[in-house]
Amino acid sequence: MPTPLIQISGLEKAFPTNESWLGQWRFQHGKLKRRKDSVHALNGVNLTINQGETLCVVGETGCGKSTLARVIMGLTQPSAGEIHYLDQRIDQLNNRQRMVFRRRMQMVFQNPYASLNPRMTVYQTLSEPISFHNPQLSTSQVDEQIDALLESVGISASSSDRYPHEFSGGQRQRISLARALSVEPDFIVADEPLSALDVSVQAQVLNLMMDKQEERNLSYLFITHDLAVVEHFATRVAVMYLGRVCELAPTRTLFSAPKHPYTKALLSAIPRLDTNTAQPIRLIGEVPTPINKPVGCVFQARCPYANQRCYEQSPAMMMQGDASSVACHAIEEGRL
Amino acid sequence: MNLLSVSNLHVNFHMKERELAALIDVSFTLNRGERIAIVGESGAGKSVLGFSIVNLIGKPGYIHSGSIKLEDKELTSMNARQLQAIRGKRIAMIFQDPMMTLNPVLTIGDQLVEAIRNHTKISYKDARSIAIEKLHHVQIASPEKRFDQYPHELSGGMRQRVIIASVLLLNPDIIIADEPTTALDVTIQAEILQLLLAICRDNGVALVLISHDLGVVSKVAERTLVMYAGQIVEEGPTLEIINDPQHPYTQGLLNALPQMTLPGQRLNQIQGSMPSLAERPSGCAFHPRCPYATQKCKQQQPDFIYSGVSSVACFLVEDMLNEFADHDQEAQ
C-alpha cells in the first residue's frame, strides 16, 4: 500500500480580472449592475501524491496545470480547499512555519534561462540554499556538498565558478535540478522542465531525474504537455481540463484504455512515428475561457457525447474497475 | 526541371572579429507538389535555411556563395524589388508564432486584402471576396464576421488558420512553414497539420516543413533532410529515415525519443550538445558526440554519398559500403 505524501482536496483558485472600477459596471435589463469577473484557474481539484511515485499532470494551455504547481508550492494562496503534507495542513502557513516545508518541497521551472540568476555563479546559486537551511555547516563542508552535487548531475566540479550563460540549455536545467536537490527534499514539482530543451538533451535530463528518484526515493509532480514523456516516466497520470481533473489513472491503463472523451482525443492527436494514418479524433471548437465558472461538465462544449445532464450537473470522479477514476456522465450512465 | 534547387549554399554571419558559418555547402531540390521536411535541433541552421530561400536573412547574416534557383530564375542575385514579387506570390512563408506574424493594430480583413492588392490590380470588393473565400477554405466559421476582427480576438489555432489563409491568397507554388505548430496545443496541432496537408495535396503546392518534431514530420513529409551544425547529414524518403536511419546522429535522435524505450527504462541519450557556431569541431561536426568516431572523423569532412535510397555524410557508412563493394568484386 503506497503512503500518501501530499493530499489535495477541493482545491480552488480564482484570479480577479484586472478591470478598473468603472469597467466593472454593466448595463443589464435596464439597470446598471456592478459585476466582478474572475478567472477560475482551479475548480475543485482532488489529488494524492504517493511517496516515491511520479504523478504527471497533462492538459492543454490554460487548463490550470501551472497554477496547481504554484499553489502546492505555496507561491500563490488557494481560494478554497486544503493541502496536506503527510498529516499537516500546509496551505495556510505563514512564512516562518512554511520554512520547514520549503526545504522538503522544491521546484524546477520550465525555462532554465530565466530561473537561474544570471549574476550568480553556479557555486553561489548552490551554496545559498545549502548554508541557509544548514547554518551549522562550515564553509569547507558546504564546498564538499556542492562538488558532490555537481558531479552527481554530470557537471564537473571545476566549473562551479562559471556563470549560467556559459552553460548550454541542458546543463542549465541540470544545475536547476542540482539546486532543487541541494536541500535534500522529499518532493519535487517540475513544471514543464523539458519543453525548452532539444530531444537529445531532453533524454539526458529525464534520465537524471529517474536516477535521482531511485537514489533518494523522491516523489515528483511532473507537469507537461508531452504525452510521450508521460508514457515513459509517470507512475500515474492526471488529465486536466479547464481547472478540473477529468481522468486519473495508472499510466499503462490510461494509455491502453483511455476513458474520458477528452483523454481519448488527446491521445489520438499525438503525432506518432509509426506509419498508421488513423485520423485523430477531431474536437470541435477550442478550450472555452475560464472566466466565470461553467455550469455542468467543463468539457460539454467540445464533447460529442454531451446530453442535457452534462449541461446542468458537474460530474464527480467515479472509481472504475481498473484502478482509474473518471469524471464523466456518459461513462457513469453506460452510454460510452 | 526542379521547381526549387538550392546548390552549394553557404550562409555566413559577419561578426566583429570573425566570420561564422551558419550553413555549409547545403544542396537540395524540391519538385512541384512535393512535401519535404527539414529536421534538426535548435542551432542546426534549419530556420536560417528557410529564411535564406526567400533571401530574408537579416544582418549580420548574408549569403556567402551558392545558388538558389526557382525554376530558371536565380534568387540570390535579385534586387529587393524583384524579390518582393516572388515573396508571397511564388514562395510564401508561415512562421512559428501567429501572434508575431499578424499585425495587432489591423483587422484580419485589412491584412488579407492588403496582401492581395499589393500583388494584383484588383478592386477592394473583389479582394474581399477572395479573402473570405480563403478564410472559408481553412475552415474558419463565419468568415464574414472574422474578417472585421482583430488578431487578439482570435485563439491561437484560429490565428494560425488565418495565416494559412493569407498564404493561400496568391496561390503560391511553394509554402515554407517554419515550426508552424510548435506554439499550439496537441489537439490543435493535429488539426492544423491535417489542414496544411490537405491544402498542399488539393492545390499541388510544394511544402518545406521545418520542424524539430519527428512525429510531426512523419505525418506530413514525403522526403526528409536531417541537419546538424549547419550541414545536411542525411537525406531520404521519410519512411526510410525513420525506419532505417543511417547517420549516427539521426539514429541517436530517433533513439532518444521516449517511445523507443520501455516505460521506466533509461532513455538512450546522445552525450553532449550541439556545438555553437563559434566552436565548430574539426572534421565531421558530429564526431565529439558520435559513439563510432574514429581518427579520420576528427580530421576530414565526410562527403555526401548514396546509400540505397538515402544519401548520408558519414565515414562509417562510406566504409561499410566500400566493404560491400569489395566483397561483390571478389565474388565476381
Coordinates of C-alpha atoms in Angstrom, one line a residue, chain B residues 37-201:
Chain B
A37 CA 10.9 18.4 -44.1
I38 CA 14.0 19.8 -42.6
V39 CA 14.7 18.3 -39.2
G40 CA 17.2 19.2 -36.6
E41 CA 17.7 20.6 -33.1
S42 CA 18.0 24.2 -32.3
G43 CA 21.1 25.7 -33.7
A44 CA 21.3 23.3 -36.6
G45 CA 20.5 26.0 -39.1
K46 CA 17.0 24.9 -40.2
S47 CA 15.5 28.3 -39.8
V48 CA 18.4 30.1 -41.4
L49 CA 18.0 27.8 -44.4
G50 CA 14.2 28.6 -44.6
F51 CA 14.9 32.3 -44.4
S52 CA 17.7 32.1 -47.0
I53 CA 15.5 30.6 -49.6
V54 CA 13.5 33.9 -49.9
N55 CA 16.6 35.9 -49.0
L56 CA 15.1 37.1 -45.7
I57 CA 18.4 36.6 -43.9
G58 CA 19.0 39.8 -41.9
K59 CA 22.2 41.4 -40.9
P60 CA 24.8 40.3 -39.8
G61 CA 23.9 37.2 -41.8
Y62 CA 24.4 37.1 -45.6
I63 CA 24.5 34.5 -48.4
H64 CA 28.2 34.0 -49.0
S65 CA 28.1 31.8 -52.0
G66 CA 26.0 29.2 -53.8
S67 CA 22.8 29.4 -55.8
I68 CA 19.1 29.2 -55.2
K69 CA 17.0 28.8 -58.3
L70 CA 13.3 29.0 -58.6
E71 CA 12.8 27.2 -61.9
D72 CA 15.3 29.1 -64.0
K73 CA 15.4 32.3 -62.0
E74 CA 18.4 32.9 -59.7
L75 CA 17.1 34.3 -56.4
T76 CA 20.5 35.2 -54.8
S77 CA 21.2 37.9 -57.4
M78 CA 17.8 39.6 -57.4
N79 CA 17.3 43.1 -56.1
A80 CA 14.8 43.9 -53.4
R81 CA 12.0 44.8 -55.9
Q82 CA 12.3 41.6 -57.9
L83 CA 12.4 39.6 -54.6
Q84 CA 9.2 41.3 -53.5
A85 CA 7.4 40.0 -56.5
I86 CA 8.5 36.4 -55.6
R87 CA 7.8 36.5 -51.9
G88 CA 4.2 35.7 -51.1
K89 CA 3.3 35.3 -54.8
R90 CA 5.5 32.3 -55.7
I91 CA 7.1 31.4 -52.3
A92 CA 5.1 32.0 -49.2
M93 CA 6.1 31.6 -45.6
I94 CA 4.4 30.5 -42.4
F95 CA 6.2 31.4 -39.1
Q96 CA 6.1 29.8 -35.7
D97 CA 4.2 32.3 -33.7
P98 CA 1.0 33.6 -35.4
M99 CA 0.7 36.4 -32.9
M100 CA 4.0 37.8 -34.1
T101 CA 3.1 37.4 -37.7
L102 CA -0.2 39.3 -37.7
N103 CA -0.3 43.0 -37.2
P104 CA -2.1 43.6 -34.0
V105 CA -3.5 47.0 -35.0
L106 CA -5.1 46.0 -38.3
T107 CA -8.1 43.8 -38.7
I108 CA -7.7 40.4 -40.2
G109 CA -9.5 41.5 -43.4
D110 CA -7.3 44.6 -43.9
Q111 CA -4.2 42.5 -43.7
L112 CA -5.5 39.9 -46.2
V113 CA -6.8 42.5 -48.7
E114 CA -3.5 44.4 -48.5
A115 CA -1.6 41.2 -49.4
I116 CA -3.7 40.6 -52.5
R117 CA -3.8 44.2 -53.7
N118 CA 0.0 44.5 -53.3
H119 CA 0.5 41.8 -55.9
T120 CA -2.6 42.2 -58.2
K121 CA -4.5 45.1 -59.6
I122 CA -8.0 44.3 -58.2
S123 CA -10.8 46.2 -56.5
Y124 CA -11.2 46.1 -52.7
K125 CA -14.5 44.4 -53.1
D126 CA -13.1 41.6 -55.2
A127 CA -10.1 41.2 -52.9
R128 CA -12.5 41.0 -50.0
S129 CA -14.5 38.2 -51.6
I130 CA -11.3 36.3 -52.3
A131 CA -10.1 36.7 -48.7
I132 CA -13.5 35.5 -47.4
E133 CA -13.4 32.5 -49.7
K134 CA -9.9 31.6 -48.4
L135 CA -10.9 32.0 -44.8
H136 CA -13.8 29.6 -45.5
H137 CA -11.3 27.3 -47.2
V138 CA -9.3 27.0 -44.0
Q139 CA -12.5 26.1 -42.1
I140 CA -13.0 29.3 -40.2
A141 CA -16.6 29.5 -39.0
S142 CA -18.4 32.7 -40.1
P143 CA -15.6 34.2 -42.1
E144 CA -17.6 37.5 -42.7
K145 CA -17.5 38.2 -39.0
R146 CA -13.9 37.2 -38.6
F147 CA -12.9 39.5 -41.5
D148 CA -13.6 42.6 -39.3
Q149 CA -12.0 41.3 -36.1
Y150 CA -8.5 42.0 -34.8
P151 CA -5.9 39.2 -34.2
H152 CA -6.3 39.4 -30.4
E153 CA -9.9 38.4 -30.7
L154 CA -9.0 35.0 -32.1
S155 CA -7.5 32.0 -30.4
G156 CA -4.0 30.6 -31.2
G157 CA -5.3 27.9 -33.5
M158 CA -7.6 30.3 -35.3
R159 CA -4.8 32.8 -35.9
Q160 CA -2.6 30.1 -37.4
R161 CA -5.6 29.3 -39.7
V162 CA -5.7 32.9 -40.7
I163 CA -2.0 32.8 -41.5
I164 CA -2.6 29.7 -43.7
A165 CA -5.4 31.5 -45.5
S166 CA -3.2 34.6 -46.1
V167 CA -0.5 32.3 -47.5
L168 CA -3.0 30.8 -49.9
L169 CA -4.3 34.1 -51.2
L170 CA -1.9 34.4 -54.1
N171 CA -1.8 30.6 -54.9
P172 CA 1.9 30.2 -54.3
D173 CA 4.0 27.3 -55.7
I174 CA 5.9 26.8 -52.5
I175 CA 5.0 27.2 -48.9
I176 CA 7.8 27.3 -46.3
A177 CA 6.4 26.5 -42.9
D178 CA 8.9 27.2 -40.0
E179 CA 7.7 25.2 -37.0
P180 CA 4.0 26.1 -37.8
T181 CA 2.6 24.1 -34.9
T182 CA 5.2 24.5 -32.1
A183 CA 3.2 27.2 -30.3
L184 CA 0.0 25.2 -30.4
D185 CA -1.6 22.5 -28.2
V186 CA -1.6 18.9 -29.3
T187 CA -5.2 18.7 -30.3
I188 CA -5.0 22.0 -32.3
Q189 CA -1.7 20.9 -33.8
A190 CA -3.3 17.8 -35.2
E191 CA -6.0 19.9 -36.9
I192 CA -3.6 22.4 -38.4
L193 CA -1.3 19.7 -39.7
Q194 CA -4.3 18.0 -41.4
L195 CA -5.4 21.3 -42.9
L196 CA -1.9 22.1 -44.2
L197 CA -1.6 18.6 -45.7
A198 CA -5.0 18.8 -47.4
I199 CA -4.3 22.2 -48.8
C200 CA -0.9 21.1 -50.3
R201 CA -2.4 18.0 -51.8

